[in-house]
Amino acid sequence: MAAKLVPYLMSEDARTQAEFYQNALDGEIHFIKTLGEVPGTPEAAKDKVMHLVLTVAGGNTLFLSDSFQPAEGGRNMSLSLTFDEEAEARNAYAKLSEGGTIKLPFDQQPWGAYYGEVVDRYGVTWQIVK
């Protein structure tokens, strides 16, 4: 079986969250489809993001969508990014930490890797590894 796993994040403001990741992780927004493109959408919901495609950190894909219920972060899942260069990892960690909560400072760990964990301002947990 061949498949590709892509994280799909539900957001209270998908555009703003995607722009944050675009800046923090050297990303690019490739596609945005709004509910306004769907016939019969109420006027108040026309600007809501139905589907957004973003690549970050060298080509990793994230999907985002506006949620009609409160978007709650959870500890049952995290996104892990492994970098080739320590400087890139430190930079991503620092940017994702802005407005977020540091769970584990980015530093060399007993197993030899550099690792840190942060919950970003949107409630998404990131594990940054070098």
PDB file of C-alpha atoms in Angstrom:
ATOM      1  CA  MET A   1       0.000   0.000   0.000  1.00  0.00           C
ATOM      2  CA  ALA A   2       1.259   3.479  -0.852  1.00  0.00           C
ATOM      3  CA  ALA A   3      -0.084   6.518   0.958  1.00  0.00           C
ATOM      4  CA  LYS A   4       1.022   9.966   2.040  1.00  0.00           C
ATOM      5  CA  LEU A   5       0.121  11.295   5.471  1.00  0.00           C
ATOM      6  CA  VAL A   6      -0.571  15.043   5.600  1.00  0.00           C
ATOM      7  CA  PRO A   7      -1.490  16.814   8.861  1.00  0.00           C
ATOM      8  CA  TYR A   8      -4.807  18.693   8.533  1.00  0.00           C
ATOM      9  CA  LEU A   9      -5.146  21.454  11.125  1.00  0.00           C
ATOM     10  CA  MET A  10      -8.523  22.908  12.089  1.00  0.00           C
ATOM     11  CA  SER A  11      -8.162  26.565  12.966  1.00  0.00           C
ATOM     12  CA  GLU A  12     -10.132  29.517  14.239  1.00  0.00           C
ATOM     13  CA  ASP A  13      -8.248  31.609  11.644  1.00  0.00           C
ATOM     14  CA  ALA A  14      -6.588  29.382   9.032  1.00  0.00           C
ATOM     15  CA  ARG A  15      -5.159  32.262   6.959  1.00  0.00           C
ATOM     16  CA  THR A  16      -3.402  33.886   9.915  1.00  0.00           C
ATOM     17  CA  GLN A  17      -2.147  30.551  11.238  1.00  0.00           C
ATOM     18  CA  ALA A  18      -0.821  29.577   7.777  1.00  0.00           C
ATOM     19  CA  GLU A  19       0.945  32.942   7.450  1.00  0.00           C
ATOM     20  CA  PHE A  20       2.573  32.348  10.849  1.00  0.00           C
ATOM     21  CA  TYR A  21       3.898  28.946   9.711  1.00  0.00           C
ATOM     22  CA  GLN A  22       4.889  30.401   6.346  1.00  0.00           C
ATOM     23  CA  ASN A  23       7.121  32.908   8.145  1.00  0.00           C
ATOM     24  CA  ALA A  24       8.350  30.612  10.932  1.00  0.00           C
ATOM     25  CA  LEU A  25       9.169  27.651   8.685  1.00  0.00           C
ATOM     26  CA  ASP A  26      10.145  29.286   5.389  1.00  0.00           C
ATOM     27  CA  GLY A  27       6.906  28.127   3.798  1.00  0.00           C
ATOM     28  CA  GLU A  28       4.684  28.881   0.866  1.00  0.00           C
ATOM     29  CA  ILE A  29       0.892  28.964   0.593  1.00  0.00           C
ATOM     30  CA  HIS A  30      -0.063  27.186  -2.626  1.00  0.00           C
ATOM     31  CA  PHE A  31      -3.843  27.064  -2.573  1.00  0.00           C
ATOM     32  CA  ILE A  32      -6.782  28.610  -0.730  1.00  0.00           C
ATOM     33  CA  LYS A  33     -10.403  27.657  -1.371  1.00  0.00           C
ATOM     34  CA  THR A  34     -13.052  29.590   0.518  1.00  0.00           C
ATOM     35  CA  LEU A  35     -16.607  28.662   1.343  1.00  0.00           C
ATOM     36  CA  GLY A  36     -17.638  31.592  -0.859  1.00  0.00           C
ATOM     37  CA  GLU A  37     -16.731  29.411  -3.846  1.00  0.00           C
ATOM     38  CA  VAL A  38     -19.463  26.952  -2.864  1.00  0.00           C
ATOM     39  CA  PRO A  39     -22.970  27.837  -4.115  1.00  0.00           C
ATOM     40  CA  GLY A  40     -25.436  28.662  -1.360  1.00  0.00           C
ATOM     41  CA  THR A  41     -22.874  29.663   1.279  1.00  0.00           C
ATOM     42  CA  PRO A  42     -24.308  32.276   3.675  1.00  0.00           C
ATOM     43  CA  GLU A  43     -22.732  35.716   3.282  1.00  0.00           C
ATOM     44  CA  ALA A  44     -21.246  35.631   6.803  1.00  0.00           C
ATOM     45  CA  ALA A  45     -19.222  32.488   5.970  1.00  0.00           C
ATOM     46  CA  LYS A  46     -18.003  33.353   2.458  1.00  0.00           C
ATOM     47  CA  ASP A  47     -14.486  34.389   3.581  1.00  0.00           C
ATOM     48  CA  LYS A  48     -13.968  31.255   5.709  1.00  0.00           C
ATOM     49  CA  VAL A  49     -11.214  28.931   4.490  1.00  0.00           C
ATOM     50  CA  MET A  50     -12.525  25.563   3.366  1.00  0.00           C
ATOM     51  CA  HIS A  51      -9.110  24.228   2.326  1.00  0.00           C
ATOM     52  CA  LEU A  52      -5.596  25.695   2.390  1.00  0.00           C
ATOM     53  CA  VAL A  53      -2.393  23.992   1.243  1.00  0.00           C
ATOM     54  CA  LEU A  54       0.938  25.117   2.692  1.00  0.00           C
ATOM     55  CA  THR A  55       4.430  23.705   2.322  1.00  0.00           C
ATOM     56  CA  VAL A  56       7.004  24.346   5.055  1.00  0.00           C
ATOM     57  CA  ALA A  57      10.599  23.499   5.925  1.00  0.00           C
ATOM     58  CA  GLY A  58      11.761  22.180   2.584  1.00  0.00           C
ATOM     59  CA  GLY A  59       8.573  20.748   1.145  1.00  0.00           C
ATOM     60  CA  ASN A  60       6.537  19.268   4.020  1.00  0.00           C
ATOM     61  CA  THR A  61       2.827  19.757   3.391  1.00  0.00           C
ATOM     62  CA  LEU A  62       0.234  21.013   5.872  1.00  0.00           C
ATOM     63  CA  PHE A  63      -3.485  21.441   5.198  1.00  0.00           C
ATOM     64  CA  LEU A  64      -5.539  23.974   7.160  1.00  0.00           C
ATOM     65  CA  SER A  65      -9.217  24.835   7.358  1.00  0.00           C
ATOM     66  CA  ASP A  66     -11.341  27.210   9.388  1.00  0.00           C
ATOM     67  CA  SER A  67     -13.334  25.402  12.039  1.00  0.00           C
ATOM     68  CA  PHE A  68     -16.913  26.214  12.952  1.00  0.00           C
ATOM     69  CA  GLN A  69     -16.307  24.911  16.470  1.00  0.00           C
ATOM     70  CA  PRO A  70     -13.595  26.087  18.877  1.00  0.00           C
ATOM     71  CA  ALA A  71     -10.261  24.738  17.645  1.00  0.00           C
ATOM     72  CA  GLU A  72      -8.685  23.112  20.661  1.00  0.00           C
ATOM     73  CA  GLY A  73      -5.059  22.059  20.828  1.00  0.00           C
ATOM     74  CA  GLY A  74      -4.322  18.715  22.343  1.00  0.00           C
ATOM     75  CA  ARG A  75      -1.486  16.750  23.820  1.00  0.00           C
ATOM     76  CA  ASN A  76      -2.469  13.555  22.060  1.00  0.00           C
ATOM     77  CA  MET A  77      -0.586  14.558  18.912  1.00  0.00           C
ATOM     78  CA  SER A  78       2.418  16.658  17.946  1.00  0.00           C
ATOM     79  CA  LEU A  79       4.171  17.584  14.728  1.00  0.00           C
ATOM     80  CA  SER A  80       7.835  16.669  14.535  1.00  0.00           C
ATOM     81  CA  LEU A  81      10.318  18.410  12.244  1.00  0.00           C
ATOM     82  CA  THR A  82      13.830  17.030  11.822  1.00  0.00           C
ATOM     83  CA  PHE A  83      16.412  19.402  10.363  1.00  0.00           C
ATOM     84  CA  ASP A  84      19.808  18.735   8.803  1.00  0.00           C
ATOM     85  CA  GLU A  85      21.348  21.900  10.247  1.00  0.00           C
ATOM     86  CA  GLU A  86      21.319  22.988  13.888  1.00  0.00           C
ATOM     87  CA  ALA A  87      20.963  26.669  12.942  1.00  0.00           C
ATOM     88  CA  GLU A  88      17.820  25.941  10.913  1.00  0.00           C
ATOM     89  CA  ALA A  89      16.355  23.920  13.780  1.00  0.00           C
ATOM     90  CA  ARG A  90      17.113  26.676  16.316  1.00  0.00           C
ATOM     91  CA  ASN A  91      15.584  29.304  14.032  1.00  0.00           C
ATOM     92  CA  ALA A  92      12.376  27.299  13.522  1.00  0.00           C
ATOM     93  CA  TYR A  93      12.137  26.598  17.265  1.00  0.00           C
ATOM     94  CA  ALA A  94      12.567  30.293  18.110  1.00  0.00           C
ATOM     95  CA  LYS A  95       9.944  31.426  15.597  1.00  0.00           C
ATOM     96  CA  LEU A  96       7.404  28.768  16.588  1.00  0.00           C
ATOM     97  CA  SER A  97       7.937  29.768  20.247  1.00  0.00           C
ATOM     98  CA  GLU A  98       6.838  33.384  19.607  1.00  0.00           C
ATOM     99  CA  GLY A  99       3.580  33.780  21.513  1.00  0.00           C
ATOM    100  CA  GLY A 100       3.642  30.102  22.445  1.00  0.00           C
ATOM    101  CA  THR A 101       4.707  27.993  25.407  1.00  0.00           C
ATOM    102  CA  ILE A 102       8.108  26.335  25.671  1.00  0.00           C
ATOM    103  CA  LYS A 103       7.691  22.778  26.939  1.00  0.00           C
ATOM    104  CA  LEU A 104      11.350  21.766  26.608  1.00  0.00           C
ATOM    105  CA  PRO A 105      14.114  24.206  25.622  1.00  0.00           C
ATOM    106  CA  PHE A 106      15.960  23.364  22.423  1.00  0.00           C
ATOM    107  CA  ASP A 107      19.270  21.872  23.540  1.00  0.00           C
ATOM    108  CA  GLN A 108      21.487  18.832  23.144  1.00  0.00           C
ATOM    109  CA  GLN A 109      19.860  15.808  24.742  1.00  0.00           C
ATOM    110  CA  PRO A 110      21.452  12.809  26.491  1.00  0.00           C
ATOM    111  CA  TRP A 111      20.822  10.638  23.406  1.00  0.00           C
ATOM    112  CA  GLY A 112      22.989  13.004  21.341  1.00  0.00           C
ATOM    113  CA  ALA A 113      20.412  14.857  19.235  1.00  0.00           C
ATOM    114  CA  TYR A 114      19.376  18.467  19.628  1.00  0.00           C
ATOM    115  CA  TYR A 115      15.696  18.542  20.585  1.00  0.00           C
ATOM    116  CA  GLY A 116      13.092  20.965  21.880  1.00  0.00           C
ATOM    117  CA  GLU A 117       9.348  21.025  22.254  1.00  0.00           C
ATOM    118  CA  VAL A 118       7.023  24.007  21.997  1.00  0.00           C
ATOM    119  CA  VAL A 119       3.275  24.583  21.883  1.00  0.00           C
ATOM    120  CA  ASP A 120       2.744  27.404  19.387  1.00  0.00           C
ATOM    121  CA  ARG A 121       0.284  30.284  19.803  1.00  0.00           C
ATOM    122  CA  TYR A 122      -2.391  28.171  18.069  1.00  0.00           C
ATOM    123  CA  GLY A 123      -2.105  25.237  20.469  1.00  0.00           C
ATOM    124  CA  VAL A 124      -0.144  22.975  18.103  1.00  0.00           C
ATOM    125  CA  THR A 125       2.692  21.017  19.730  1.00  0.00           C
ATOM    126  CA  TRP A 126       5.934  20.923  17.717  1.00  0.00           C
ATOM    127  CA  GLN A 127       8.959  18.708  18.317  1.00  0.00           C
ATOM    128  CA  ILE A 128      12.055  20.215  16.709  1.00  0.00           C
ATOM    129  CA  VAL A 129      14.982  17.851  16.152  1.00  0.00           C
ATOM    130  CA  LYS A 130      18.511  18.077  14.749  1.00  0.00           C
TER     131      LYS A 130
END
